[in-house]
XYZ file of C-alpha atoms in Angstrom:
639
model
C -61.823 -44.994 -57.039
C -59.481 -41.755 -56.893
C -57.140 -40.969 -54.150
C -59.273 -38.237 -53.331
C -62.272 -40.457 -52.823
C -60.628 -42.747 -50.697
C -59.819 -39.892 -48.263
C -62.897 -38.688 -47.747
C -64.154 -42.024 -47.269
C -62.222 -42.522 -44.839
C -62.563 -39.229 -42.958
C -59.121 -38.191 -43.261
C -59.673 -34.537 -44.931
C -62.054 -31.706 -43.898
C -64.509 -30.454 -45.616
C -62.381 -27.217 -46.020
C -59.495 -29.502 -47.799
C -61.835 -31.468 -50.258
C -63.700 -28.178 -50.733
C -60.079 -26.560 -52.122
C -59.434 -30.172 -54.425
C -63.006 -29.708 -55.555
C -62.846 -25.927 -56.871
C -59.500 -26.719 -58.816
C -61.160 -29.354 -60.345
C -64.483 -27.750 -61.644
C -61.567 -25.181 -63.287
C -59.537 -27.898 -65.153
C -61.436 -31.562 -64.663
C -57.740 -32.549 -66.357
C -56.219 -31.939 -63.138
C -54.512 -35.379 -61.523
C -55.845 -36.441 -58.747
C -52.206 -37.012 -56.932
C -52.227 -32.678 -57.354
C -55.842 -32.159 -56.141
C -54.927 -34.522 -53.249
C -51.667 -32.503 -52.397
C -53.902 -29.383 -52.499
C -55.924 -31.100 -49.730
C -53.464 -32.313 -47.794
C -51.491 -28.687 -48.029
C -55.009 -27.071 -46.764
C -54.921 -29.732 -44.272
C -51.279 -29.900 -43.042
C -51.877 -26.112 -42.142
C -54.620 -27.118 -39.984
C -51.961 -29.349 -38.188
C -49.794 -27.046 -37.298
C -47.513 -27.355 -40.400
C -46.411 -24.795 -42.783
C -46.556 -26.841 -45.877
C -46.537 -30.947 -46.536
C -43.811 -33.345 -47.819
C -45.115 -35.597 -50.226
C -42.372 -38.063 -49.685
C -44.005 -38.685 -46.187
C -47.811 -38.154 -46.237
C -48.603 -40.786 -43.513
C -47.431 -38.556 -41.055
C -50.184 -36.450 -41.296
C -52.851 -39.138 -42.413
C -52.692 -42.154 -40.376
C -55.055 -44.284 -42.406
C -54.104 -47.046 -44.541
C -53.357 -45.672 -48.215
C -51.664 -46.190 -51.513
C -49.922 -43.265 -51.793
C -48.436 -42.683 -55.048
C -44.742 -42.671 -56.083
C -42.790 -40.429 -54.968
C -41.304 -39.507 -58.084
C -44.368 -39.819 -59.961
C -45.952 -37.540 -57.285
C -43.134 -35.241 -57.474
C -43.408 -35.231 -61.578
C -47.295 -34.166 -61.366
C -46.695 -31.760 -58.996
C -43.715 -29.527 -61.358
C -46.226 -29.950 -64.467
C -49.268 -28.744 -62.683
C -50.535 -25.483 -63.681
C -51.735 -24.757 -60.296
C -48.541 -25.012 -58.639
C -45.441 -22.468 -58.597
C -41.870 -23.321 -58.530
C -40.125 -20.600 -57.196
C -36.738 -22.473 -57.712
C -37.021 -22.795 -61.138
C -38.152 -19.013 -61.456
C -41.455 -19.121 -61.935
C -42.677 -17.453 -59.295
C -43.430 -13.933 -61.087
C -44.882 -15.779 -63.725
C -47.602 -17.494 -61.899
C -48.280 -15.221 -58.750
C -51.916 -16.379 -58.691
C -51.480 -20.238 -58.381
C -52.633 -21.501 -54.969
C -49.962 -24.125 -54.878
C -46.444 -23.860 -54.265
C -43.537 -26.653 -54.281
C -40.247 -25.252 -52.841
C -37.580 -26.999 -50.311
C -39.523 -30.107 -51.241
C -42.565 -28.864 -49.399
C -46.238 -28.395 -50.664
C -47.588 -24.946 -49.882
C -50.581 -23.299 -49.887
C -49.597 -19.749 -51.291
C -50.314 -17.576 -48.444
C -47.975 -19.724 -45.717
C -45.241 -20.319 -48.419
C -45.194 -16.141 -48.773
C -45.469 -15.617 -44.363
C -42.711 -17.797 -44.438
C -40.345 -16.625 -47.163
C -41.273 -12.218 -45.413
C -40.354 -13.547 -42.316
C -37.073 -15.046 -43.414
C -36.322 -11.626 -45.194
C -37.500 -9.641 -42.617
C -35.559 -11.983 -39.814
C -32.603 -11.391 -41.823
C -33.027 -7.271 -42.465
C -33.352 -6.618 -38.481
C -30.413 -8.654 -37.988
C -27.539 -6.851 -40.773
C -29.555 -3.532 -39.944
C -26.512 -0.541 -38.781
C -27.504 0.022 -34.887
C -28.511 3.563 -34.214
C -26.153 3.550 -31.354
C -23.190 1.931 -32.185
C -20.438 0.302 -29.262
C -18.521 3.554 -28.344
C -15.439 3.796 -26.346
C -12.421 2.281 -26.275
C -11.938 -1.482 -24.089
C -8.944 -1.015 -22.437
C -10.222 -1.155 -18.291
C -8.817 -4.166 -17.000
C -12.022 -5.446 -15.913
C -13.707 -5.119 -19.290
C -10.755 -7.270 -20.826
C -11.131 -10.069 -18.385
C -14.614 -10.197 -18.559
C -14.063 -10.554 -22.458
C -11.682 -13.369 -21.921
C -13.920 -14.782 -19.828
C -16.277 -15.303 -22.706
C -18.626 -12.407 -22.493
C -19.540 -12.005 -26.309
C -18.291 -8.514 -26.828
C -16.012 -6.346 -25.140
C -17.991 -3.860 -23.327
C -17.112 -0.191 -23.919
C -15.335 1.328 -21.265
C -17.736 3.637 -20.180
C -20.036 1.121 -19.499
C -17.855 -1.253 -17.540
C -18.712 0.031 -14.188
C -22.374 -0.374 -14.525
C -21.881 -3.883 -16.595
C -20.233 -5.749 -13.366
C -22.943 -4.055 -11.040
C -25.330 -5.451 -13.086
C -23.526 -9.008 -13.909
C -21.453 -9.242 -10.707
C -20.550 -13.084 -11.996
C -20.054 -11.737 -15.668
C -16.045 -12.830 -14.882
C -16.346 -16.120 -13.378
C -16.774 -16.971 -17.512
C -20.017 -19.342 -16.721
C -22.914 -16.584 -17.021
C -24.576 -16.544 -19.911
C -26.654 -13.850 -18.340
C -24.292 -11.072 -19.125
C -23.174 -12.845 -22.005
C -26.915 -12.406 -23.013
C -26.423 -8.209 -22.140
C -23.625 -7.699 -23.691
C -24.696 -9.406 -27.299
C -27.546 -7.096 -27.143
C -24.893 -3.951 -26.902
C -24.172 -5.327 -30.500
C -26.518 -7.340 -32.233
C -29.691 -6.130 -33.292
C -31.470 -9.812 -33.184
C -31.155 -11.544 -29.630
C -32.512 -14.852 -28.702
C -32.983 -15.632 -25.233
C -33.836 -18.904 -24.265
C -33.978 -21.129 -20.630
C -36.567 -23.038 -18.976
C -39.219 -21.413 -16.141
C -36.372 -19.809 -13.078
C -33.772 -19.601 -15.453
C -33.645 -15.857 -15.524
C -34.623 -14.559 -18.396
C -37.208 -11.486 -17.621
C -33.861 -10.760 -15.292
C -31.682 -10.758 -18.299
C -33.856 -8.862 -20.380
C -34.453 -5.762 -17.365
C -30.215 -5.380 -17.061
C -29.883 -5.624 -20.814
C -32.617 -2.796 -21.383
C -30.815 -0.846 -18.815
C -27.578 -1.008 -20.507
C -29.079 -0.125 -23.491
C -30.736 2.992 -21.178
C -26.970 3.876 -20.425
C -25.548 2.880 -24.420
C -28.001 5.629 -25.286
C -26.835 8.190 -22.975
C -23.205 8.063 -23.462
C -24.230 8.774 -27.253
C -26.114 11.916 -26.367
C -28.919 9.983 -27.949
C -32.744 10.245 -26.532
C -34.011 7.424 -24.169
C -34.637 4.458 -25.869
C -38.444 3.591 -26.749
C -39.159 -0.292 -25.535
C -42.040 -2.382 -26.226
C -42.547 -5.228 -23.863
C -45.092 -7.834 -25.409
C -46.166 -11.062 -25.586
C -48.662 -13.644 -27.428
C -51.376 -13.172 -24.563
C -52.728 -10.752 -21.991
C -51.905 -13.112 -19.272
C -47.988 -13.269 -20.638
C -47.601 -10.015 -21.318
C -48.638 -9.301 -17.851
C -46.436 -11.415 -16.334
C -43.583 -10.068 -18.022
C -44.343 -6.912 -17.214
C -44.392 -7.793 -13.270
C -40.960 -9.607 -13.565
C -39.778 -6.573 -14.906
C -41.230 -4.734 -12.559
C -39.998 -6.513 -9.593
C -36.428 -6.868 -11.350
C -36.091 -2.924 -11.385
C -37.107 -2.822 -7.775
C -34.557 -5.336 -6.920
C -31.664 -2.717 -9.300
C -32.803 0.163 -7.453
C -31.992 -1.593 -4.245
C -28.827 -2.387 -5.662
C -27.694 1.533 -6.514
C -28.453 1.529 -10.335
C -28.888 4.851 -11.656
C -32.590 5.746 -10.546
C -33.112 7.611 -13.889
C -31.785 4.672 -16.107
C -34.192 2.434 -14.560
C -36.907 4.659 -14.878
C -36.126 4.417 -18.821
C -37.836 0.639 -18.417
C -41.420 0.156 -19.732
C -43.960 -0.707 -16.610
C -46.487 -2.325 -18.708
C -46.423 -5.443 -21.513
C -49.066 -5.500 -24.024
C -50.406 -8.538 -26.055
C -48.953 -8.354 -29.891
C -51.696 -8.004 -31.553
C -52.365 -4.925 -29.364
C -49.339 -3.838 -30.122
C -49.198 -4.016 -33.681
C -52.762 -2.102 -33.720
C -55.639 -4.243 -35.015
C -58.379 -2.844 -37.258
C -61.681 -4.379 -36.485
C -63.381 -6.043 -39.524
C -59.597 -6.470 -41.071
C -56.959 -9.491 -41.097
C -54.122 -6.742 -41.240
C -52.553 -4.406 -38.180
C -51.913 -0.682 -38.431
C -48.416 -1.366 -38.004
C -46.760 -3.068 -40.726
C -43.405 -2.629 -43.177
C -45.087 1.113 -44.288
C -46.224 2.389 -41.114
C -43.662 0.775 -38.585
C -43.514 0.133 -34.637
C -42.194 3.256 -32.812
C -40.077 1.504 -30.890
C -36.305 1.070 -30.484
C -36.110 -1.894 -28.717
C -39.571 -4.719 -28.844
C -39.096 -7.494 -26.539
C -41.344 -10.420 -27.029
C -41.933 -13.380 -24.665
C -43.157 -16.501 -24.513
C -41.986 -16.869 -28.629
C -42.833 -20.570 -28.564
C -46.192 -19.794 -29.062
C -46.290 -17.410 -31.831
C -47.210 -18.902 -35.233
C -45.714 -18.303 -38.491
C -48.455 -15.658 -39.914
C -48.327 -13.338 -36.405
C -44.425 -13.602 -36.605
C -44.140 -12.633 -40.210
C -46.283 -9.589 -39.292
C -44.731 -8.329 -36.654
C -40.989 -9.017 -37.672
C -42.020 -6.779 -40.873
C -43.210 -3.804 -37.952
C -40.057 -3.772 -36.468
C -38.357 -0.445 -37.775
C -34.645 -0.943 -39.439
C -31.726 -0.441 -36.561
C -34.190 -1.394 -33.691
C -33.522 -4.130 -31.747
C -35.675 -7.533 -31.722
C -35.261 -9.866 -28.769
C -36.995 -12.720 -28.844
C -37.567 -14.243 -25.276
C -39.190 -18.454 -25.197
C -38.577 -21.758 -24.020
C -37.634 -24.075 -26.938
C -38.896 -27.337 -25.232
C -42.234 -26.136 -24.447
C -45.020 -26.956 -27.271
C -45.272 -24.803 -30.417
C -47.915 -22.586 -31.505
C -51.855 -23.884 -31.944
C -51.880 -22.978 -34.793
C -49.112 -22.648 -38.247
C -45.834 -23.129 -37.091
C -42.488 -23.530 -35.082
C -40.982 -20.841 -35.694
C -38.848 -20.268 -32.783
C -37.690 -24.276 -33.405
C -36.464 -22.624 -37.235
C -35.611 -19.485 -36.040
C -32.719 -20.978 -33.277
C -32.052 -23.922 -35.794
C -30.753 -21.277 -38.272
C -29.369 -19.172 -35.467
C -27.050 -22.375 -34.095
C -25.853 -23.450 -37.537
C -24.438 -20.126 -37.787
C -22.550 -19.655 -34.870
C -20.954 -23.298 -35.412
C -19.874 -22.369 -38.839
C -22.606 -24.506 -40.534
C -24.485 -22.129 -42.754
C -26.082 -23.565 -46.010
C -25.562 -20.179 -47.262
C -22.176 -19.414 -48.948
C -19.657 -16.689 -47.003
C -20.018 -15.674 -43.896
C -21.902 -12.290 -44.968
C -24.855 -14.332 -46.029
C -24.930 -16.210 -42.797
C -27.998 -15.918 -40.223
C -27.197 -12.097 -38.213
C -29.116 -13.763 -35.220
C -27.264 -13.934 -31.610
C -28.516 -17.002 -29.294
C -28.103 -17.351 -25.661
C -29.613 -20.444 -23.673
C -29.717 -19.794 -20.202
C -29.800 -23.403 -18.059
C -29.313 -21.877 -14.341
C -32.333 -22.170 -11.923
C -32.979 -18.752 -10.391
C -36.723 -19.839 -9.594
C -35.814 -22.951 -7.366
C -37.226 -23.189 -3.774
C -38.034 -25.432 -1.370
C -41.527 -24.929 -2.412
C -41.196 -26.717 -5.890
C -38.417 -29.049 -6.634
C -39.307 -29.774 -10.323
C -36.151 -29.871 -11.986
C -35.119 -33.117 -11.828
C -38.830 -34.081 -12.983
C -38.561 -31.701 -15.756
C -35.358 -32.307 -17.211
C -36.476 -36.707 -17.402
C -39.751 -34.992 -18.666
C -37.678 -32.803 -21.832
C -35.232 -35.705 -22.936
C -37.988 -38.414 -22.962
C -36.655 -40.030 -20.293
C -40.022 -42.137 -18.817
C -38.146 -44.449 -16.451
C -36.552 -41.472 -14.810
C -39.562 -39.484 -15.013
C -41.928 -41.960 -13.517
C -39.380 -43.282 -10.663
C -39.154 -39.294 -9.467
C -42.547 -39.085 -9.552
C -43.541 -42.408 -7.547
C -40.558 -41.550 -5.289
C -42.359 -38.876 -3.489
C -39.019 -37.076 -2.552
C -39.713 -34.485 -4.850
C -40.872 -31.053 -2.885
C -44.402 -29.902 -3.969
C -44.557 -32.684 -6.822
C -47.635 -35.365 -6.262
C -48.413 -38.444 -8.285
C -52.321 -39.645 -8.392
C -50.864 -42.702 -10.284
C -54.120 -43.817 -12.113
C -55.977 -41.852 -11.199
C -57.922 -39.968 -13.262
C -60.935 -38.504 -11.868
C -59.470 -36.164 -9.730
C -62.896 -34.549 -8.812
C -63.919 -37.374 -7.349
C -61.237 -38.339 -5.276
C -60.382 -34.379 -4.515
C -63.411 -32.756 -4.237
C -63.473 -31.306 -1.016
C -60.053 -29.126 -1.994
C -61.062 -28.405 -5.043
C -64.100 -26.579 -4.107
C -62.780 -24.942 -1.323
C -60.925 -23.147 -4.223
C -63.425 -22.004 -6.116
C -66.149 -21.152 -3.805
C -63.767 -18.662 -2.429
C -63.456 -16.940 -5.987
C -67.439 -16.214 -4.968
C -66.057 -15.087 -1.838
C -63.417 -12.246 -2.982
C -63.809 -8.998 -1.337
C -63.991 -7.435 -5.000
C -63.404 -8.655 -8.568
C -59.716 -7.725 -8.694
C -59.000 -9.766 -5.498
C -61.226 -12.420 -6.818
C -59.248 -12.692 -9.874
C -56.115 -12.259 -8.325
C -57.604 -15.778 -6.456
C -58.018 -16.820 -10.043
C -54.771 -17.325 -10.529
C -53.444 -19.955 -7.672
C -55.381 -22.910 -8.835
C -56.203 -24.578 -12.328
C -56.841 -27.832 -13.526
C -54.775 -28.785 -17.029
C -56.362 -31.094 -19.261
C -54.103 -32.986 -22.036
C -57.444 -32.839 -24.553
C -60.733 -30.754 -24.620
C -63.272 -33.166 -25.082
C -63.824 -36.909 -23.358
C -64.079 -37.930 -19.593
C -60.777 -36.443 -18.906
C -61.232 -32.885 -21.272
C -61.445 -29.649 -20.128
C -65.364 -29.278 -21.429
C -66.298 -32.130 -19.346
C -64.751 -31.342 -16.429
C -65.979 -27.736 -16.575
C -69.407 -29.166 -17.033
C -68.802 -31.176 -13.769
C -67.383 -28.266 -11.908
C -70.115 -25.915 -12.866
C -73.213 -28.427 -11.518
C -70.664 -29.431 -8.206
C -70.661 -25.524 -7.983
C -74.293 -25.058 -8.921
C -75.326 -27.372 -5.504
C -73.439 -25.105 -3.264
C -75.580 -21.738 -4.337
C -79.589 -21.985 -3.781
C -81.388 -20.816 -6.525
C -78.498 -20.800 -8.972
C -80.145 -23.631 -11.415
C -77.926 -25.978 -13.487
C -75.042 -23.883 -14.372
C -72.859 -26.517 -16.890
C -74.264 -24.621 -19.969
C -72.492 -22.180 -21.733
C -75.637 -20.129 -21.909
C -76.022 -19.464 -18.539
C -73.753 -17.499 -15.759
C -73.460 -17.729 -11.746
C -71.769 -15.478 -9.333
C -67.897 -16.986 -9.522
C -67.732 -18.965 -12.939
C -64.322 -18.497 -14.499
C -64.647 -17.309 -18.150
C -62.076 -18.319 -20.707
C -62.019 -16.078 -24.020
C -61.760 -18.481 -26.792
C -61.212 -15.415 -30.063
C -60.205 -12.575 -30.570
C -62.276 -9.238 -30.027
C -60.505 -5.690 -30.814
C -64.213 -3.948 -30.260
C -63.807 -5.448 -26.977
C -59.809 -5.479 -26.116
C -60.653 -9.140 -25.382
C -58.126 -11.792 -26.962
C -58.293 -15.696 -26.956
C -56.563 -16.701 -23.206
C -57.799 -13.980 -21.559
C -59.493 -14.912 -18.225
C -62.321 -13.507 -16.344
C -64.543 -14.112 -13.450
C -68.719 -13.649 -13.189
C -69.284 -11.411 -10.098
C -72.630 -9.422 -9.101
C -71.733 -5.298 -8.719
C -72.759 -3.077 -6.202
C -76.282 -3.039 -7.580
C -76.559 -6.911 -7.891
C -76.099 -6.865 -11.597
C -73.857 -10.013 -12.829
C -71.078 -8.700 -14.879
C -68.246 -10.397 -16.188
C -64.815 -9.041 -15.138
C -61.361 -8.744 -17.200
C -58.026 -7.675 -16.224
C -57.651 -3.995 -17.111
C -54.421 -1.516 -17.710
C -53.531 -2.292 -14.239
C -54.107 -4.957 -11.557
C -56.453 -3.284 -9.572
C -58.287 -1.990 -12.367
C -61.037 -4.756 -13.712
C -63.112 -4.166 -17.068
C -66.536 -5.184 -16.797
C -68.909 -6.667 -19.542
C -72.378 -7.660 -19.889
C -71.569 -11.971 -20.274
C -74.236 -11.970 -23.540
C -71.936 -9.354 -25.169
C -68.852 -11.076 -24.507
C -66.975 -12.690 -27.409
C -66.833 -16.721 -27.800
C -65.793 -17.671 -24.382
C -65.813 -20.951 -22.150
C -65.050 -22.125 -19.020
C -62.076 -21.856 -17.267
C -61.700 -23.978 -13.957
C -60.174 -26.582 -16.163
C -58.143 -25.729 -19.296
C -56.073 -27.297 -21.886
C -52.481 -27.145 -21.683
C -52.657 -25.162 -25.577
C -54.721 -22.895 -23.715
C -52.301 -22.025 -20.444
C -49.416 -21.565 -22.148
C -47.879 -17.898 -21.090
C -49.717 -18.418 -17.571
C -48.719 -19.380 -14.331
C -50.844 -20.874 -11.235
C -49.809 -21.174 -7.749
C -51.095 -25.136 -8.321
C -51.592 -27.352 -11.348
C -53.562 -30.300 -11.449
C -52.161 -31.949 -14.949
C -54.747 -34.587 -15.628
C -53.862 -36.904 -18.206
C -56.309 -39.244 -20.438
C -57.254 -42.353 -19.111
C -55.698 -44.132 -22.685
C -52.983 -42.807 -24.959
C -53.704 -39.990 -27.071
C -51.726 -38.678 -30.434
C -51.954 -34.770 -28.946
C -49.839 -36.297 -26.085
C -46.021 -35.088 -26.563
C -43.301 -34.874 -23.956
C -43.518 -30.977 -24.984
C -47.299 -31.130 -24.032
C -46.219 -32.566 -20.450
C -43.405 -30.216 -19.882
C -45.217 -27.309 -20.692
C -48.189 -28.742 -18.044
C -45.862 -29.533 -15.595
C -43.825 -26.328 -15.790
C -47.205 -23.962 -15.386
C -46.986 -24.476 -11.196
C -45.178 -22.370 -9.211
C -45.403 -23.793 -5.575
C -47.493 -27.452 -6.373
C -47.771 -29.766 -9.143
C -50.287 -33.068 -9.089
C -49.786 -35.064 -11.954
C -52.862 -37.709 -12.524
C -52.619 -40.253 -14.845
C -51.814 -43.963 -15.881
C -47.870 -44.680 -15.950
C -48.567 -46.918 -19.608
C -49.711 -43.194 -20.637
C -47.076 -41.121 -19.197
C -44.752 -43.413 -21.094
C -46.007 -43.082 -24.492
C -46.567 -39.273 -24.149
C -42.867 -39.046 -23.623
C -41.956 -41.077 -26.316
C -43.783 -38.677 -28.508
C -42.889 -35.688 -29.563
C -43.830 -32.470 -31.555
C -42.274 -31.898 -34.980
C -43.722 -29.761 -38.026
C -42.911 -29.345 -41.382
C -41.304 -26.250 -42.385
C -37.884 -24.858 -44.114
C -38.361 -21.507 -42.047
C -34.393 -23.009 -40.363
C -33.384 -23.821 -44.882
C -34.480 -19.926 -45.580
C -32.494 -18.731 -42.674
C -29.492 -20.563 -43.593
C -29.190 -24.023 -41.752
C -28.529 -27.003 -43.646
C -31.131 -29.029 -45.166
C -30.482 -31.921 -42.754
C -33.196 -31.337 -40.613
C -34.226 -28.147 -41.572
C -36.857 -29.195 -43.440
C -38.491 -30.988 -40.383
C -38.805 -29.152 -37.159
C -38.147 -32.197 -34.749
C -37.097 -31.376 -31.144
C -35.347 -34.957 -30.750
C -35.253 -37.835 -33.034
C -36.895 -39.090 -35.924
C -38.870 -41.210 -34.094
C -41.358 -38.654 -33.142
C -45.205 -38.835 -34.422
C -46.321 -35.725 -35.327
């Protein structure tokens, strides 16, 4: 029995990867089977997350017991296959239409092996690109030169000084790396801005974009033109309030009125941004027809996957500015990719000197600042401490701060599970008053201060079943409404999760809505519009694929925030469980966190942790030493 057979008997492939082995097959039955199994496990390590496979380790992406071949052997069958490129050995042009590729030790379907080798070159052009408006003036103002030797990481021009130490008051105390943060973007045209939730980086990014405002203007140049986007609706919305509220804060302050009315008031979602074309997998925008922007600030960068990236890195117009906004220890993308892990990977190596690359011209052009102050902490939310045990794996730590109870707003349901059981009565008082709202936008705005998080989507503990639950509890509390837990059927209040993207529609997967009844009794689903007080309304049967959304998985909340989070963990360990899928649970509350689950399962989940396969960091320029992997701790992670 083949290789390939014993997969498939076993479950281990999709239909989707044995389909792929199958075709290349019928077109040369010579082909070995250790190549038509790489072809399925390259279809299939894409589906995982990964941008290609390593055939020296293939039981980290198929858990059941095998006899996988040699890894030499493999290797061998793999160079001499005609379906597989080598682009080291140069023969790349000479086999473009191959559906294989083996580079950096990685097996590639062609498509992810060519997003990640544009977005390396693309990285790399907005980073060497000339500025538009170069760092004029000379640095001789006393303050300027000790705020340089206090480690800010370029002298600011002169002219700018004032306005740089009303804007970064600490900038001298030589332990900001908020204004370090500014002043790299006066000079580099790729910035990477990085911190937990609090840490200040919407903050960061409104005083850098004002400097920038004020660059322009002392070179006679027009206003810069600033995109402010992010992977979701939700995000982008949120960054655009931050922003928002930041500028109010600066115009409190005595900033320059017309500088800080230079600053976008609205974020868009990226694929918005980059102009889809309904029908078509490509964007308006692209390397012909670029972004008309200056300056395109994207947040939440953790949870943009490789193709997306690669698209909208080759939009951005040479001498704009990329900055590139994310939290590195909060789970990658759903689906190909880490490319924020590769992206900062590359970006460190650099800095320290470490590039794989020969001479320092060739070295990554990327500037990297990791803010680590809390600006966000109150006596609402302690969750620091719990955070912090949560990101180095620390379970002992983590479990003692949660059992201790001295942590403000942080509450441990140790074991249990079944949190609508044992917390009904507050739970519905929640969402019968989303029925309630005086209108839809208040009734979303209600949306937003309560959500269950769900570790998995399916099982007693998933997000469909405890949607199902919620629906009938909420069915029994409305005469006439009839069983409401399928997805067929819609009641006044029922929380709508978009689950794919719709251009017709200007509906994208996380977007969140709310069934309401209009003036004339009509049930209509509701969707944040241009503006908060704004709502979109749709017919529910014409709405994309959608679910519900009183509980959602923690994939799915990334880029939002909720007043309080429920994180409900499965009852019994679970491979999606990661300390990266906790932290990023954890950190979605902003006033009050529950955390329900088993301590056995809290433990494992933190011994676990994300890593994908991909030499995104080995294009870039970081050495192959873990470049090859992205793994956010040790080797001992599972995948």
């Amino acid at each position: 029995m083949s290789l390939l057979d014993v997969l498939e008997r076993a479950r281990a492939l999709r239909p989707l990867d044995l389909a792929l082995a199958e075709s290349l097959r019928r077109l040369d039955p010579d082909t070995p089977d250790a190549v038509l199994v790489a072809a399925a496990l390259a279809s299939l390590a894409v589906a995982e997350g990964h941008a290609g496979f390593d055939p020296a380790e293939p039981q980290r992406l198929v858990e059941a017991p095998v006899a996988w071949p040699e890894i030499g052997a493999w290797r061998a069958a793999l160079e001499a296959s005609r379906w597989v490129a080598r682009p080291e050995r140069g023969d790349e042009e000479s086999a473009p239409d191959v559906p294989l590729v083996f580079e950096h030790g990685l097996v590639y379907l062609r498509r992810y092996r060519e997003y990640e080798r544009r977005l390396a070159e693309g990285l790399r052009r907005i980073g060497r690109a000339p500025q538009q408006h170069g760092v004029a003036g000379e640095t001789g103002a006393e303050a300027v030169r000790d705020a340089a030797r206090a480690g800010v990481d370029a002298a600011v021009p002169e002219p700018l000084a004032p306005l740089f130490h009303q804007l970064f008051p600490d900038a001298a105390s030589g332990d900001d790396a908020q204004s370090r943060a500014a002043a790299a973007a006066l000079r580099h045209s790729l910035l990477l801005v990085t911190g937990g939730p609090g840490t200040g980086k919407t903050t960061t990014i409104t005083r850098m974009l004002v400097l920038l405002a004020a660059q322009a203007r002392e070179a006679g140049a027009p206003p810069p033109r600033i995109a402010l986007a992010a992977p979701t609706g939700r995000a982008a919305e949120r960054m655009a309030e931050s922003v928002r509220h930041a500028v109010q804060a600066l115009t409190a302050l005595g900033v320059d009125d017309t500088l800080c009315a230079q600053l976008p008031t609205a974020g868009t979602t990226l694929h918005r941004l980059l102009g889809t074309i309904p029908g078509k997998p490509v964007f308006r925008h692209h390397a012909d027809n670029p972004l008309p922007y200056d300056v395109v600030v994207v947040d939440e960068a953790s949870m943009i996957d490789l193709p997306l990236m690669a698209k909208l890195v080759e939009a951005v117009p040479d001498g704009a500015r990329l900055v590139l906004l994310g939290d590195p220890d909060q789970l990658p993308s759903v689906e190909a990719g880490d490319v924020l892990a590769g992206i900062l990977r590359a970006a460190s190596e650099a800095e320290q000197g470490k590039s794989s690359v020969e001479g320092d011209a060739a070295a990554f052009p990327a500037r990297h600042i990791h803010l680590t102050r809390g600006y966000r902490q109150s006596a609402a939310l302690d969750l620091s401490p719990l955070a912090a045990a949560v990101r180095e794996g620390d379970s002992d730590t983590a479990l003692s701060l949660l059992r201790s109870g001295e942590l403000s707003g942080v509450h441990f349901h140790q074991g249990d599970v079944d949190v609508l059981q044992a917390h009904r009565d507050h739970l519905l008082e929640h969402w019968t008053a989303l029925a309630e709202a005086s209108d839809p936008a208040e009734a979303l705005a209600r949306a937003g201060r309560l959500r269950i998080l769900t570790a998995v989507r399916e099982g007693p503990q998933g997000a469909r079943t405890f949607n199902a639950r919620i629906e009938e509890l909420l069915a029994g509390t409305r005469r006439g409404s009839g069983p409401a837990s399928s997805a067929g059927r819609y009641f006044h209040g029922r929380l709508l999760l978009i689950t794919e993207n719709s251009y017709r529609h200007r509906l994208f997967n996380g977007d969140i809505g709310i069934c309401l009844r209009d003036d004339s009794g009509t049930l209509m689903a509701w969707f944040p519009g241009d503006s908060a007080d704004a709502p979109r309304p749709f017919h529910p049967a014409a709405l994309p694929a959608h679910d519900s959304a009183f509980a959602m998985t923690v994939h799915k909340a990334q880029g939002s925030e909720f007043d309080e989070v429920w994180l409900v963990l499965p009852e019994l360990d679970n491979r999606v469980l990661s300390r990266e899928l906790v932290y990023t649970g954890m950190t979605r509350a902003r006033r009050v966190l529950h955390v329900a689950g088993r301590a056995g399962v809290i433990t494992h989940a933190l011994l676990r942790h994300v890593g994908r396969w991909s030499a995104l960091g080995r294009r870039l320029g970081a050495t192959q030493e873990g470049a090859m992997l992205i793994n956010r701790a040790s080797a001992q992670g599972v995948i």
